Coordinates of C-alpha atoms in Angstrom, one line a residue:
Chain U
M1199 CA -42.5 9.9 22.6
T1200 CA -41.9 7.7 19.8
R1201 CA -39.2 8.5 17.3
D1202 CA -40.2 9.1 13.8
M1203 CA -38.9 6.3 11.8
S1204 CA -39.7 7.5 8.3
Y1205 CA -37.0 7.6 5.7
E1206 CA -36.6 11.2 5.7
A1207 CA -36.6 11.4 9.5
V1208 CA -33.9 8.7 10.1
M1209 CA -31.7 10.0 7.3
G1210 CA -32.0 13.5 8.9
R1211 CA -30.6 12.0 12.2
K1212 CA -27.6 10.7 10.3
N1213 CA -24.9 12.8 11.7
E1214 CA -25.8 12.2 15.4
I1215 CA -26.4 8.5 15.0
M1216 CA -23.1 8.3 13.2
K1217 CA -21.1 10.2 15.8
Q1218 CA -22.5 8.1 18.5
A1219 CA -21.8 4.7 16.6
I1220 CA -18.2 5.5 15.5
G1221 CA -16.9 7.7 18.4
I1222 CA -14.9 9.8 15.8
D1223 CA -15.5 13.6 15.7
Y1224 CA -14.7 13.8 12.1
S1225 CA -15.2 17.6 12.2
V1226 CA -11.8 18.2 13.9
F1227 CA -10.2 17.0 10.8
E1228 CA -11.8 19.5 8.6
S1229 CA -9.8 22.2 7.4
G1230 CA -10.7 24.0 4.1
A1231 CA -13.8 24.3 2.2
L1232 CA -13.0 21.1 0.5
A1233 CA -9.8 19.9 2.4
F1234 CA -9.5 17.7 5.5
D1235 CA -6.5 16.5 7.1
Y1236 CA -6.3 12.9 5.8
E1237 CA -3.0 11.9 7.1
R1238 CA -3.9 13.5 10.7
M1239 CA -7.1 11.5 10.7
M1240 CA -5.3 8.3 9.9
H1241 CA -2.9 9.1 12.6
E1242 CA -5.0 10.0 15.3
A1243 CA -8.1 8.0 14.8
G1244 CA -6.1 4.9 13.7
Y1245 CA -3.4 2.7 15.1
T1246 CA 0.2 2.4 14.4
L1247 CA 1.2 -0.6 12.1
E1248 CA 2.9 -2.3 15.1
E1249 CA -0.4 -2.1 17.2
I1250 CA -2.3 -3.4 14.2
R1251 CA 0.0 -6.4 13.8
D1252 CA -0.4 -7.2 17.5
I1253 CA -4.3 -6.8 17.3
Q1254 CA -4.3 -9.0 14.3
G1255 CA -1.8 -11.5 15.4
A1256 CA -4.0 -12.1 18.7
T1257 CA -6.8 -13.6 16.6
G1258 CA -4.7 -15.4 13.9
V1259 CA -5.3 -12.7 11.2
G1260 CA -2.4 -12.1 8.8
N1261 CA 1.1 -13.7 8.1
T1262 CA -0.6 -15.4 5.1
P1263 CA 1.6 -17.4 2.7
L1264 CA 3.2 -15.7 -0.4
L1265 CA 3.0 -18.3 -3.2
E1266 CA 4.7 -18.3 -6.5
L1267 CA 2.4 -19.3 -9.4
R1268 CA 4.9 -20.9 -11.6
N1269 CA 2.5 -22.7 -13.9
I1270 CA 0.3 -19.6 -14.5
T1271 CA 3.6 -17.6 -15.1
E1272 CA 4.5 -20.3 -17.7
L1273 CA 1.2 -20.1 -19.4
A1274 CA 1.5 -16.2 -19.6
R1275 CA 5.0 -16.5 -21.1
K1276 CA 3.5 -18.6 -23.9
Y1277 CA 1.7 -15.7 -25.0
A1278 CA 4.4 -13.0 -24.1
P1279 CA 6.8 -11.4 -26.5
K1280 CA 10.5 -12.6 -26.3
G1281 CA 12.1 -11.6 -23.0
K1282 CA 8.6 -10.7 -21.4
G1283 CA 6.5 -12.6 -18.9
A1284 CA 7.0 -11.4 -15.3
R1285 CA 6.9 -13.9 -12.3
I1286 CA 3.5 -13.9 -10.8
F1287 CA 3.0 -14.4 -7.0
V1288 CA 0.0 -14.5 -5.0
K1289 CA -0.8 -13.4 -1.3
D1290 CA -2.9 -16.2 0.0
E1291 CA -5.3 -14.2 2.0
A1292 CA -7.9 -17.0 1.9
S1293 CA -5.7 -18.4 4.8
N1294 CA -7.1 -15.8 7.1
P1295 CA -9.7 -17.0 9.8
S1296 CA -12.8 -16.0 7.8
G1297 CA -11.3 -16.7 4.5
S1298 CA -10.4 -13.4 3.0
F1299 CA -8.3 -10.3 3.5
K1300 CA -11.4 -8.7 5.2
A1301 CA -10.4 -10.4 8.5
R1302 CA -7.7 -7.6 8.6
R1303 CA -10.1 -4.8 8.5
A1304 CA -12.6 -6.5 10.9
A1305 CA -10.1 -7.4 13.5
T1306 CA -9.2 -3.6 14.1
A1307 CA -12.7 -2.6 13.9
V1308 CA -14.1 -5.1 16.4
Y1309 CA -11.0 -4.5 18.7
H1310 CA -11.6 -0.8 18.6
A1311 CA -15.5 -1.4 19.4
K1312 CA -14.6 -3.7 22.4
K1313 CA -12.0 -1.2 23.7
N1314 CA -14.5 1.6 23.6
G1315 CA -17.2 -0.3 25.4
Y1316 CA -19.6 -1.1 22.6
K1317 CA -21.6 -4.2 23.3
G1318 CA -22.0 -5.1 19.7
V1319 CA -21.0 -4.3 16.0
I1320 CA -23.1 -3.7 13.0
A1321 CA -21.9 -3.8 9.4
A1322 CA -23.6 -3.2 6.2
T1323 CA -22.2 -5.7 3.8
S1324 CA -23.2 -8.5 1.4
G1325 CA -19.6 -9.9 1.1
N1326 CA -16.7 -11.1 2.8
Y1327 CA -16.6 -8.4 5.1
G1328 CA -19.7 -9.6 6.9
A1329 CA -18.3 -13.1 7.6
A1330 CA -15.0 -11.2 8.7
V1331 CA -16.8 -9.0 11.2
A1332 CA -18.9 -12.0 12.5
S1333 CA -15.8 -14.2 13.0
Q1334 CA -14.1 -11.2 14.9
A1335 CA -17.0 -10.6 17.0
A1336 CA -17.3 -14.4 18.0
M1337 CA -13.6 -14.2 18.9
Q1338 CA -13.8 -11.1 20.9
G1339 CA -17.0 -11.7 22.5
L1340 CA -19.2 -9.0 21.1
K1341 CA -22.7 -9.2 19.4
C1342 CA -22.9 -8.8 15.8
I1343 CA -25.6 -7.8 13.1
I1344 CA -24.9 -7.8 9.7
V1345 CA -27.1 -6.1 7.1
Q1346 CA -27.1 -7.6 3.5
E1347 CA -28.6 -6.3 0.3
C1348 CA -29.6 -9.9 -0.8
Y1349 CA -32.8 -10.4 -2.7
D1350 CA -34.7 -9.0 -5.7
S1351 CA -38.3 -8.4 -5.2
R1352 CA -39.2 -12.0 -5.9
M1353 CA -36.8 -13.1 -3.0
V1354 CA -34.3 -14.6 -5.4
G1355 CA -30.9 -14.1 -3.7
Q1356 CA -27.5 -14.1 -5.4
P1357 CA -25.9 -17.5 -4.4
E1358 CA -22.7 -15.7 -3.1
I1359 CA -24.8 -13.4 -0.8
L1360 CA -26.8 -16.4 0.5
E1361 CA -23.4 -18.2 1.3
K1362 CA -22.3 -15.0 3.3
Q1363 CA -25.4 -15.1 5.2
R1364 CA -24.9 -18.7 6.2
A1365 CA -21.2 -17.9 7.1
C1366 CA -22.3 -15.0 9.3
E1367 CA -24.9 -17.2 11.0
A1368 CA -22.4 -20.0 11.7
Y1369 CA -20.3 -17.3 13.7
G1370 CA -23.2 -16.5 15.7
A1371 CA -24.3 -13.2 13.9
E1372 CA -27.9 -12.0 13.3
V1373 CA -28.4 -11.3 9.6
I1374 CA -30.8 -9.0 8.4
Q1375 CA -31.7 -9.5 4.5
L1376 CA -33.1 -6.7 2.5
T1377 CA -34.3 -6.5 -1.1
V1378 CA -32.3 -4.4 -3.4
G1379 CA -32.3 -0.6 -3.1
P1380 CA -30.3 2.5 -1.7
E1381 CA -32.4 2.4 1.5
L1382 CA -30.1 -0.3 3.0
F1383 CA -28.4 2.6 4.6
Y1384 CA -31.8 3.6 6.2
T1385 CA -32.2 0.2 7.9
F1386 CA -28.7 0.3 8.9
L1387 CA -28.9 3.7 10.6
S1388 CA -32.2 2.6 12.2
L1389 CA -30.3 -0.4 13.7
L1390 CA -27.5 1.5 15.1
E1391 CA -29.9 4.0 16.8
E1392 CA -31.8 1.1 18.2
T1393 CA -29.0 -1.0 19.4
G1394 CA -26.1 1.6 20.3
Y1395 CA -23.8 -0.9 18.6
F1396 CA -20.5 0.2 16.8
N1397 CA -20.7 1.0 13.1
A1398 CA -18.0 -1.4 11.9
S1399 CA -17.8 0.5 8.6
L1400 CA -15.3 -0.6 6.0
Y1401 CA -14.2 2.9 5.7
T1402 CA -12.9 4.0 9.3
P1403 CA -9.3 4.9 9.7
F1404 CA -8.9 1.7 11.8
G1405 CA -10.6 -0.4 9.0
I1406 CA -8.2 0.8 6.5
A1407 CA -5.2 0.8 8.8
G1408 CA -6.1 -3.0 9.2
V1409 CA -5.1 -3.4 5.5
E1410 CA -1.8 -1.7 5.6
T1411 CA -0.4 -4.8 7.3
L1412 CA -1.1 -6.8 4.1
G1413 CA 1.1 -4.4 1.9
F1414 CA 3.6 -4.2 4.5
E1415 CA 3.8 -7.9 5.0
L1416 CA 4.0 -8.8 1.5
A1417 CA 6.9 -6.4 0.8
E1418 CA 8.8 -8.0 3.9
Q1419 CA 8.1 -11.4 2.6
F1420 CA 9.2 -10.5 -0.8
R1421 CA 12.4 -8.9 0.3
S1422 CA 13.4 -11.8 2.4
R1423 CA 12.7 -14.3 -0.6
L1424 CA 14.0 -12.2 -3.5
G1425 CA 16.0 -9.5 -2.0
K1426 CA 13.7 -6.6 -3.3
A1427 CA 10.3 -5.3 -3.3
P1428 CA 7.8 -6.5 -6.0
D1429 CA 7.8 -4.4 -9.3
A1430 CA 3.9 -4.4 -9.2
V1431 CA 1.2 -5.2 -6.8
V1432 CA -2.2 -5.9 -8.4
V1433 CA -5.1 -5.1 -6.0
T1434 CA -8.8 -6.2 -6.8
H1435 CA -10.7 -2.7 -6.5
A1436 CA -14.2 -2.1 -5.2
G1437 CA -14.8 0.3 -2.5
G1438 CA -11.2 1.4 -2.4
G1439 CA -10.0 0.1 1.0
N1440 CA -8.1 -2.7 -0.5
V1441 CA -6.1 -0.4 -2.7
T1442 CA -5.6 2.3 -0.2
G1443 CA -4.5 0.1 2.7
T1444 CA -2.2 -2.0 0.5
A1445 CA -0.5 1.0 -1.0
R1446 CA -0.1 2.9 2.4
G1447 CA 1.4 -0.6 3.9
L1448 CA 3.8 -0.7 0.8
I1449 CA 4.9 2.9 1.4
K1450 CA 5.5 2.2 5.1
A1451 CA 7.5 -0.7 4.1
G1452 CA 9.7 1.5 2.0
A1453 CA 8.4 -0.1 -1.3
E1454 CA 7.0 3.1 -2.7
D1455 CA 8.5 2.2 -6.0
S1456 CA 6.2 -0.8 -6.6
L1457 CA 3.7 0.1 -9.0
V1458 CA 0.0 -0.1 -7.5
V1459 CA -2.4 -1.5 -10.0
G1460 CA -6.2 -1.7 -9.5
A1461 CA -8.3 -4.3 -11.1
S1462 CA -12.0 -4.6 -11.4
V1463 CA -14.5 -6.7 -13.3
D1464 CA -16.1 -4.6 -15.9
L1465 CA -20.0 -4.5 -15.1
S1466 CA -20.7 -1.3 -17.0
G1467 CA -24.3 -0.9 -18.1
L1468 CA -25.7 -2.6 -15.0
H1469 CA -27.3 -0.4 -12.4
M1470 CA -26.3 -1.5 -8.8
A1471 CA -29.6 -0.5 -7.3
S1472 CA -31.9 -1.9 -9.9
D1473 CA -34.3 -4.7 -9.1
N1474 CA -34.2 -6.0 -12.5
D1475 CA -30.3 -6.0 -12.9
F1476 CA -29.5 -7.1 -9.5
N1477 CA -29.4 -10.9 -10.2
R1478 CA -28.0 -10.3 -13.7
K1479 CA -24.3 -10.0 -12.4
S1480 CA -22.1 -12.8 -11.5
F1481 CA -19.8 -10.9 -9.2
T1482 CA -21.1 -9.0 -6.1
T1483 CA -17.8 -7.3 -5.6
G1484 CA -14.6 -6.3 -7.2
H1485 CA -16.5 -4.6 -9.9
T1486 CA -16.7 -1.3 -11.7
G1487 CA -20.1 -0.7 -10.1
F1488 CA -18.3 0.0 -6.8
G1489 CA -14.9 0.7 -8.1
I1490 CA -15.5 3.8 -10.3
P1491 CA -18.2 5.6 -8.0
F1492 CA -16.0 5.0 -4.9
A1493 CA -12.8 6.3 -6.7
T1494 CA -14.5 9.3 -8.0
W1495 CA -16.4 10.3 -4.8
P1496 CA -15.1 8.2 -1.6
D1497 CA -17.2 10.3 0.7
R1498 CA -20.4 8.5 -0.6
A1499 CA -19.5 5.9 2.1
D1500 CA -21.3 5.2 5.4
V1501 CA -18.9 7.4 7.4
P1502 CA -18.5 11.2 7.2
R1503 CA -14.9 10.9 5.8
N1504 CA -13.9 7.8 4.0
A1505 CA -10.4 6.6 4.9
A1506 CA -10.2 4.6 1.6
R1507 CA -9.2 7.2 -1.1
P1508 CA -7.9 5.1 -4.0
L1509 CA -6.9 7.8 -6.4
R1510 CA -4.4 8.9 -3.9
Y1511 CA -2.5 5.6 -4.6
L1512 CA -3.4 4.2 -7.9
D1513 CA -0.8 4.2 -10.7
R1514 CA -3.0 2.1 -13.1
Y1515 CA -6.5 0.8 -13.1
L1516 CA -7.3 -2.2 -15.3
L1517 CA -10.6 -3.7 -16.3
V1518 CA -11.2 -7.4 -17.0
K1519 CA -14.3 -9.4 -18.0
Q1520 CA -16.4 -11.7 -16.0
G1521 CA -15.8 -14.5 -18.5
E1522 CA -12.0 -13.9 -18.2
V1523 CA -12.2 -14.1 -14.4
F1524 CA -13.9 -17.4 -14.4
Y1525 CA -11.5 -18.7 -16.9
I1526 CA -8.5 -17.6 -14.8
T1527 CA -10.1 -19.1 -11.7
E1528 CA -10.3 -22.5 -13.4
A1529 CA -6.5 -22.0 -14.4
M1530 CA -5.7 -21.4 -10.6
A1531 CA -7.4 -24.7 -9.6
I1532 CA -6.1 -26.8 -12.5
L1533 CA -2.6 -25.4 -12.9
E1534 CA -1.9 -24.4 -9.5
G1535 CA -4.0 -26.7 -7.3
L1536 CA -5.5 -23.8 -5.6
E1537 CA -9.3 -23.6 -5.5
R1538 CA -10.3 -20.0 -4.6
G1539 CA -13.3 -17.8 -5.0
P1540 CA -13.7 -16.1 -8.3
A1541 CA -14.1 -12.4 -7.0
G1542 CA -10.7 -12.6 -5.4
N1543 CA -9.1 -13.8 -8.8
T1544 CA -10.0 -10.6 -10.4
S1545 CA -6.5 -9.1 -9.8
L1546 CA -4.9 -12.5 -10.9
T1547 CA -6.6 -12.1 -14.2
A1548 CA -5.3 -8.6 -14.8
A1549 CA -1.9 -9.8 -13.6
F1550 CA -1.9 -12.8 -16.2
V1551 CA -1.9 -10.1 -18.9
L1552 CA 0.2 -7.5 -17.2
A1553 CA 3.0 -10.1 -16.9
Q1554 CA 3.0 -10.4 -20.7
E1555 CA 3.9 -6.7 -21.0
M1556 CA 6.7 -6.9 -18.1
D1557 CA 10.1 -8.3 -18.5
R1558 CA 10.9 -11.8 -17.4
D1559 CA 13.0 -10.9 -14.5
Q1560 CA 10.3 -8.6 -13.0
T1561 CA 7.7 -9.6 -10.5
I1562 CA 4.1 -9.2 -9.8
V1563 CA 2.3 -9.8 -6.5
V1564 CA -1.4 -10.5 -6.7
Q1565 CA -2.4 -9.4 -3.1
E1566 CA -5.4 -11.5 -2.3
T1567 CA -7.4 -14.7 -2.6
E1568 CA -10.7 -15.4 -1.1
Y1569 CA -12.2 -18.7 0.1
T1570 CA -14.6 -20.6 -2.1
G1571 CA -17.5 -23.1 -1.5
A1572 CA -21.2 -23.6 -2.1
G1573 CA -22.5 -20.4 -3.5
K1574 CA -19.4 -18.7 -4.1
H1575 CA -17.8 -20.9 -6.7
P1576 CA -17.7 -20.5 -10.4
M1577 CA -20.2 -23.4 -10.9
P1578 CA -23.2 -22.0 -8.7
Q1579 CA -22.5 -18.6 -10.1
I1580 CA -22.6 -19.7 -14.0
S1581 CA -25.5 -21.9 -13.3
F1582 CA -27.4 -19.0 -11.6
A1583 CA -26.5 -16.7 -14.5
K1584 CA -28.0 -19.2 -16.9
K1585 CA -31.2 -19.4 -15.1
N1586 CA -31.5 -15.7 -15.1
G1587 CA -31.3 -15.7 -18.8
V1588 CA -27.6 -14.7 -19.1
E1589 CA -26.1 -16.5 -22.1
V1590 CA -22.8 -18.4 -21.6
L1591 CA -20.6 -18.9 -24.4
F1592 CA -16.9 -19.1 -25.8
G1593 CA -15.7 -16.2 -27.8
D1594 CA -13.9 -12.9 -27.8
P1595 CA -14.3 -11.5 -24.4
D1596 CA -14.7 -8.0 -25.7
T1597 CA -18.0 -9.0 -26.8
E1598 CA -19.4 -9.6 -23.4
V1599 CA -22.2 -7.3 -22.4
P1600 CA -22.9 -7.5 -18.5
G1601 CA -26.3 -8.9 -17.9
K1602 CA -26.7 -10.2 -21.3
N1603 CA -24.0 -12.7 -21.7
I1604 CA -20.8 -14.2 -20.2
V1605 CA -18.0 -14.8 -22.8
F1606 CA -15.3 -17.3 -21.8
P1607 CA -12.2 -16.6 -23.8
D1608 CA -11.6 -19.1 -26.7
S1609 CA -7.9 -19.2 -25.5
P1610 CA -5.8 -17.6 -22.7
K1611 CA -4.5 -15.6 -25.4
A1612 CA -7.8 -13.8 -25.8
I1613 CA -7.6 -12.5 -22.1
K1614 CA -7.0 -8.8 -22.2
I1615 CA -6.6 -5.9 -19.8
R1616 CA -8.3 -2.6 -20.5
D1617 CA -6.9 0.6 -19.1
F1618 CA -9.4 2.6 -17.3
D1619 CA -8.1 6.2 -18.0
L1620 CA -7.2 7.4 -14.4
D1621 CA -7.2 11.0 -15.6
K1622 CA -10.9 10.7 -16.4
A1623 CA -11.3 9.4 -12.8
R1624 CA -9.4 12.5 -11.4
R1625 CA -11.4 14.7 -13.5
S1626 CA -14.7 13.1 -12.2
Y1627 CA -13.3 13.5 -8.7
I1628 CA -12.5 17.0 -8.9
R1629 CA -15.8 17.7 -10.5
N1630 CA -17.7 16.1 -8.0
S1631 CA -15.7 18.0 -5.4
M1632 CA -16.5 21.3 -7.0
E1633 CA -20.2 20.4 -7.2
K1634 CA -20.4 19.4 -3.4
C1635 CA -18.7 22.9 -2.7
P1636 CA -19.1 25.6 -5.4
Y1637 CA -16.5 28.2 -5.4
E1638 CA -17.4 31.6 -6.1
G1639 CA -13.9 33.1 -6.7
D1640 CA -10.6 31.1 -7.1
I1641 CA -9.9 28.1 -5.0
N1642 CA -7.6 28.7 -2.2
A1643 CA -4.1 27.3 -1.9
E1644 CA -5.0 24.7 0.8
D1645 CA -7.8 23.2 -1.2
M1646 CA -5.8 23.1 -4.3
A1647 CA -3.1 21.3 -2.5
F1648 CA -5.7 18.9 -1.2
L1649 CA -7.3 18.2 -4.5
A1650 CA -3.8 17.6 -6.1
A1651 CA -3.1 15.0 -3.3
E1652 CA -6.5 13.3 -3.6
T1653 CA -5.9 12.8 -7.3
K1654 CA -2.3 12.0 -7.2
S1655 CA -1.8 14.9 -9.5
D1656 CA -0.4 18.4 -9.4
K1657 CA -1.6 22.0 -9.2
A1658 CA -1.3 22.4 -13.0
F1659 CA -3.7 19.4 -13.5
V1660 CA -6.1 20.6 -11.0
Q1661 CA -6.2 24.1 -12.5
T1662 CA -6.6 22.9 -16.0
V1663 CA -9.7 20.7 -14.9
I1664 CA -11.2 23.4 -12.9
K1665 CA -10.9 25.7 -16.0
E1666 CA -12.6 23.2 -18.3
L1667 CA -15.3 22.7 -15.7
K1668 CA -15.9 26.6 -15.6
A1669 CA -15.7 26.7 -19.5
S1670 CA -18.3 23.9 -19.8
K1671 CA -20.9 25.7 -17.5
Chain M
M1118 CA -50.7 -24.9 6.8
E1119 CA -47.5 -25.4 8.8
K1120 CA -47.8 -24.5 12.4
V1121 CA -45.1 -23.1 14.7
K1122 CA -44.8 -23.3 18.5
K1123 CA -43.4 -20.6 20.7
G1124 CA -39.8 -20.9 20.8
D1125 CA -39.3 -22.3 17.3
W1126 CA -36.6 -20.9 15.1
V1127 CA -38.4 -19.1 12.3
Q1128 CA -38.0 -16.3 9.7
V1129 CA -40.3 -13.4 9.3
R1130 CA -40.6 -10.9 6.7
Q1131 CA -41.2 -7.2 7.3
T1132 CA -42.2 -4.4 4.9
V1133 CA -39.8 -1.6 5.5
L1134 CA -40.9 0.9 3.0
T1135 CA -44.0 0.7 0.7
P1136 CA -43.2 1.7 -2.9
E1137 CA -44.6 5.2 -2.1
G1138 CA -42.2 5.6 0.9
R1139 CA -39.0 4.5 -1.1
A1140 CA -35.9 6.9 -1.6
P1141 CA -36.1 9.4 -4.4
Q1142 CA -32.9 8.3 -5.8
A1143 CA -34.0 4.7 -6.2
P1144 CA -34.2 3.5 -9.9
E1145 CA -37.9 3.2 -11.2
D1146 CA -37.9 -0.5 -11.3
T1147 CA -36.9 -0.7 -7.7
K1148 CA -39.2 2.0 -6.6
A1149 CA -42.1 0.1 -8.0
T1150 CA -41.5 -2.7 -5.4
P1151 CA -41.7 -2.5 -1.5
L1152 CA -38.4 -2.6 0.5
L1153 CA -38.7 -6.1 2.2
L1154 CA -36.6 -7.3 5.3
W1155 CA -36.2 -10.9 6.4
V1156 CA -34.7 -12.0 9.7
K1157 CA -34.6 -15.0 11.8
G1158 CA -35.4 -15.4 15.5
F1159 CA -37.3 -17.6 18.0
A1160 CA -41.1 -17.3 17.7
K1161 CA -42.5 -15.5 20.7
S1162 CA -45.9 -17.1 20.3
D1163 CA -47.6 -20.0 18.4
G1164 CA -48.6 -19.3 14.9
A1165 CA -49.0 -20.5 11.2
M1166 CA -47.4 -19.3 8.0
G1167 CA -48.4 -15.8 7.1
D1168 CA -49.4 -14.8 10.6
K1169 CA -48.1 -11.6 12.0
M1170 CA -45.7 -12.5 14.9
S1171 CA -42.8 -11.3 17.0
V1172 CA -39.5 -13.1 17.1
E1173 CA -36.6 -12.7 19.5
T1174 CA -33.4 -12.5 17.2
I1175 CA -30.1 -14.1 18.2
T1176 CA -28.8 -10.8 19.5
G1177 CA -32.1 -10.3 21.7
R1178 CA -33.8 -7.9 19.6
E1179 CA -37.7 -8.1 19.2
V1180 CA -38.8 -7.9 15.6
T1181 CA -42.4 -8.2 14.2
G1182 CA -43.2 -9.5 10.7
E1183 CA -45.1 -12.1 8.7
L1184 CA -44.1 -15.6 9.3
T1185 CA -42.3 -17.0 6.2
A1186 CA -40.3 -20.2 7.2
V1187 CA -39.6 -22.4 10.1
N1188 CA -36.1 -23.8 10.5
P1189 CA -35.2 -22.2 7.2
R1190 CA -32.6 -24.2 5.2
Y1191 CA -29.8 -22.7 3.3
V1192 CA -30.7 -23.1 -0.4
H1193 CA -27.5 -22.3 -2.1
D1194 CA -25.3 -25.2 -3.2
F1195 CA -22.7 -25.7 -6.2
G1196 CA -25.4 -25.3 -8.8
D1197 CA -25.7 -27.5 -11.9
F1198 CA -22.7 -28.8 -13.5
V1199 CA -21.3 -26.4 -16.0
P1200 CA -19.7 -28.5 -18.9
E1201 CA -18.1 -25.2 -20.3
F1202 CA -15.7 -25.3 -17.2
L1203 CA -14.6 -28.9 -18.1
A1204 CA -13.8 -27.7 -21.6
I1205 CA -11.5 -24.9 -20.0
D1206 CA -9.9 -27.4 -17.9
V1207 CA -9.1 -29.9 -20.8
Q1208 CA -7.8 -26.8 -22.7
L1209 CA -5.5 -25.5 -19.9
R1210 CA -4.0 -29.0 -19.5
S1211 CA -3.3 -29.6 -23.1
L1212 CA -1.8 -26.1 -23.4
M1213 CA 0.6 -26.8 -20.4
E1214 CA 1.8 -30.0 -22.1
E1215 CA 2.9 -27.7 -24.9
V1216 CA 4.8 -25.4 -22.6

């Protein structure tokens, strides 16, 4: 009998395919109508921090340098009020084997796959994670397939994604390239079913636990150099794993007082699954097109329960513009002698402005950088944008309209941060939860506590939002 | 017309879903196009561009599609020179001299 491979049929087999491909029975962590035991899932399905340090250490992942960005700090101080201008440091994650912090996630995922007897790994990613999984699969001797959303319907590919294809193939992976669309997940499921390989999802407990070492390490390095934990850690936010893992690592290091600040590139107005919009963006990750949907509904991911739950940890969420990030990427090269990829500099851009709000004796850590090169360098990104009809100009970054123009700031003084109202994100999260599981009567205590933890709020906040939702019906 | 021999490293294209078969949640502009897939592998037979043929991928899977390229090159590069970046660099250097 041949299996029905239609879109509907494959999606209908999603749960059984996933169970086979991850080897976690997520149902055991479910507890309420909405609630599940997140910490138990992280504990039982994941690894301890010590185990992960060993796993990562065995493949040369982690222990990346912590660098002080003295010149960028000086430049920020030029525009800061008297007494302001915090010291900016960066965790140079580009020094990981595959050139980004994603090596941390991939190391644990591939280790887990191998330990459990899978012959290969599959990941659905157009970004650094693909290269990371391919690199780890090469090191640990597993086969690897990477599924990319790569082209528009004219077979025009975003240069950054084309570079990622090259990198994955360089590490010996098979790369499946698709045109844009939400059905990537369908192809991904079909491949998992066909091969029996492990789903090296970005969002499993071991993947997220892999990022915990980053937060832990930076707190340790910081303490040994400055005698205390940093005042703020700025994290580029997309799917939520970077924020979640880093924050959990900070907590494990006893640095729970460090402010966790998310930063994304503002791509509002561009539809992520649109054939027309696909090549009109100059950032393929670290942007609001992932950042907001994944914060307000993490369980949209390719696993039943996403281990990345950023609203649990975010203290502040800042948006920056594409033109501003490119400007700061130039500053990183020209002033600090560090040529790094633009997407990884999203958090640095936010830190540049945040530093101007903070006192001079305070400290900020930008917790990642990424490699750069052909395709994923400011130059190919901007020339690609120009070829796609995007206007490139100098001016006020607030006049930037994603897909229409890229506005480089006239001066570093014009770089801004825009606070995304986290309460708004929390409300959306609660609304999404209530829509998924409509309550007839009052919400029970367990689900109430869960929603409060999920949104880093309290019972009163959750109750108010639920009341507002009922009133608006 | 470029010919390929069995065993050559090639790229094939497959139509995964026709416009009619696309997911209901896909945006309208995307839904108007088929979902296409490209993959590389060793040709399992001789053929010419546009021929339907099977390939064996690097992980050993067999995939059938329309032949689109042989020894496909990587087309991405550093793009055209962007003079705006030079202007930024000059500005940054002069600002630092003032600091």
